[in-house]
Coordinates of C-alpha atoms in Angstrom, one line a residue:
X11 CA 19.0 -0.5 10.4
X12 CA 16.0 -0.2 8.3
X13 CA 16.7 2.6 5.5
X14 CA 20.4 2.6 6.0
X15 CA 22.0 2.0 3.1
X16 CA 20.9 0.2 -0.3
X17 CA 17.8 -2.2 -0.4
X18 CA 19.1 -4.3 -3.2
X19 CA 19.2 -7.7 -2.9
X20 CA 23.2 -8.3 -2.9
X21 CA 25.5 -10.4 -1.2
X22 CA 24.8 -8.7 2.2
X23 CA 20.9 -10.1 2.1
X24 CA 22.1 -13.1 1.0
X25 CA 24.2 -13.8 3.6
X26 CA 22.0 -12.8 6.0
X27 CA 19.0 -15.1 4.6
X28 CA 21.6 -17.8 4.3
X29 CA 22.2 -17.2 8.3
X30 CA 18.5 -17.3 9.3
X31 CA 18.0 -20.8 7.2
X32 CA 21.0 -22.7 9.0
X33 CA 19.0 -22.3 12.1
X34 CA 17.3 -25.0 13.6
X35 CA 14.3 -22.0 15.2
X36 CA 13.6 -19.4 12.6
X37 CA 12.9 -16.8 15.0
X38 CA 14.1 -13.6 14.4
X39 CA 14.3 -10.7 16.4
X40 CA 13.9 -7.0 16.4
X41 CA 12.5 -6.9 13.3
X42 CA 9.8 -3.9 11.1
X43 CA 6.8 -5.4 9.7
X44 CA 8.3 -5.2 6.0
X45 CA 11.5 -6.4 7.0
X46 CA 9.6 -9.2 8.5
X47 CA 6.9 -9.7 5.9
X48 CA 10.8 -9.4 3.2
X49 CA 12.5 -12.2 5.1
X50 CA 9.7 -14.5 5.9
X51 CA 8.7 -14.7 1.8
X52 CA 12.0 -15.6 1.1
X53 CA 12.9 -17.9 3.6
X54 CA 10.4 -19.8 1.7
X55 CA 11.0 -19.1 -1.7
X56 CA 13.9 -20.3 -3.7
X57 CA 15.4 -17.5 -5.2
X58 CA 16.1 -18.8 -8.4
X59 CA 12.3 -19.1 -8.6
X60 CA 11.4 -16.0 -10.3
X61 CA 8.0 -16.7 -11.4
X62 CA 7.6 -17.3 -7.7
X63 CA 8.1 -13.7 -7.2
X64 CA 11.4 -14.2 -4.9
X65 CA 11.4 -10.4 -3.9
X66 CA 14.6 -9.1 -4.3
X67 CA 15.0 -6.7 -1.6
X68 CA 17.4 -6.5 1.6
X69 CA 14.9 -7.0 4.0
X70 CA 16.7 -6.1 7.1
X71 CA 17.0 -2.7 4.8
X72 CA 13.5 -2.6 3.2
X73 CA 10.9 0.5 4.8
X74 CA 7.5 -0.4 4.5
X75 CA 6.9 2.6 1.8
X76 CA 9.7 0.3 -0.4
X77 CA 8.1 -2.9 0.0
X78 CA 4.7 -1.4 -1.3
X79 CA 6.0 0.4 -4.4
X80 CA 8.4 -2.9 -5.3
X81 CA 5.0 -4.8 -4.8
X82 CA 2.8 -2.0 -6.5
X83 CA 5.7 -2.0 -9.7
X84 CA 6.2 -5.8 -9.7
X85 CA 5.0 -7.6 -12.7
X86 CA 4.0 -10.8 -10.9
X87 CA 2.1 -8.8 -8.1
X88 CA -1.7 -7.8 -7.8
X89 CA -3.6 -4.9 -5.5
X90 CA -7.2 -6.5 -5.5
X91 CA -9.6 -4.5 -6.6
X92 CA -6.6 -2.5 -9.3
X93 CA -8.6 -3.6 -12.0
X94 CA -5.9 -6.2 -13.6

C-alpha cells in the first residue's frame, strides 16, 4: 500500500496508530523499512508533542525517498556531519 494515496498524517494514520496501541503485542506485519521506522517513532511519541518531532506522516503510506526528504526538511531533525 506504500505510495498509494496521500502520506499526510490524517484521520486514516490515526486510526491506524490508534489500532496498533490497543494491542497487547505491538507486532506488526508486512511492513517497508520507512513504514516501520514511521510507525514505530510514533507509537512512542505523543503526538501533541511537537518539539518531540512526532512525524506527521501516514506510515503505512510513507516510501522511504518521503521519509528522508520530511527528515532532511524538518526543522527539528539533523544529518550528522550537514554542518548544523
Amino acid at each position: 500500500m506504500a505510495g498509494l494515496g496521500s502520506f499526510a498524517f490524517g484521520d486514516a494514520a490515526r486510526r491506524r496508530l490508534e489500532k496498533y496501541k490497543s494491542r497487547s503485542h505491538l507486532t506488526p506485519k508486512n511492513v517497508i523499512c520507512s513504514e516501520m521506522a514511521v510507525l514505530l517513532y510514533q507509537l512512542f511519541v505523543i503526538e501533541e508533542d511537537e518539539s518531540q518531532g512526532f512525524i506527521r506522516l501516514d506510515a503505512r503510506r510513507t516510501l522511504p525517498g518521503t521519509l528522508a526528504l520530511s527528515l532532511f526538511e524538518g526543522a527539528l531533525w539533523n544529518l550528522i556531519g550537514r554542518g548544523k
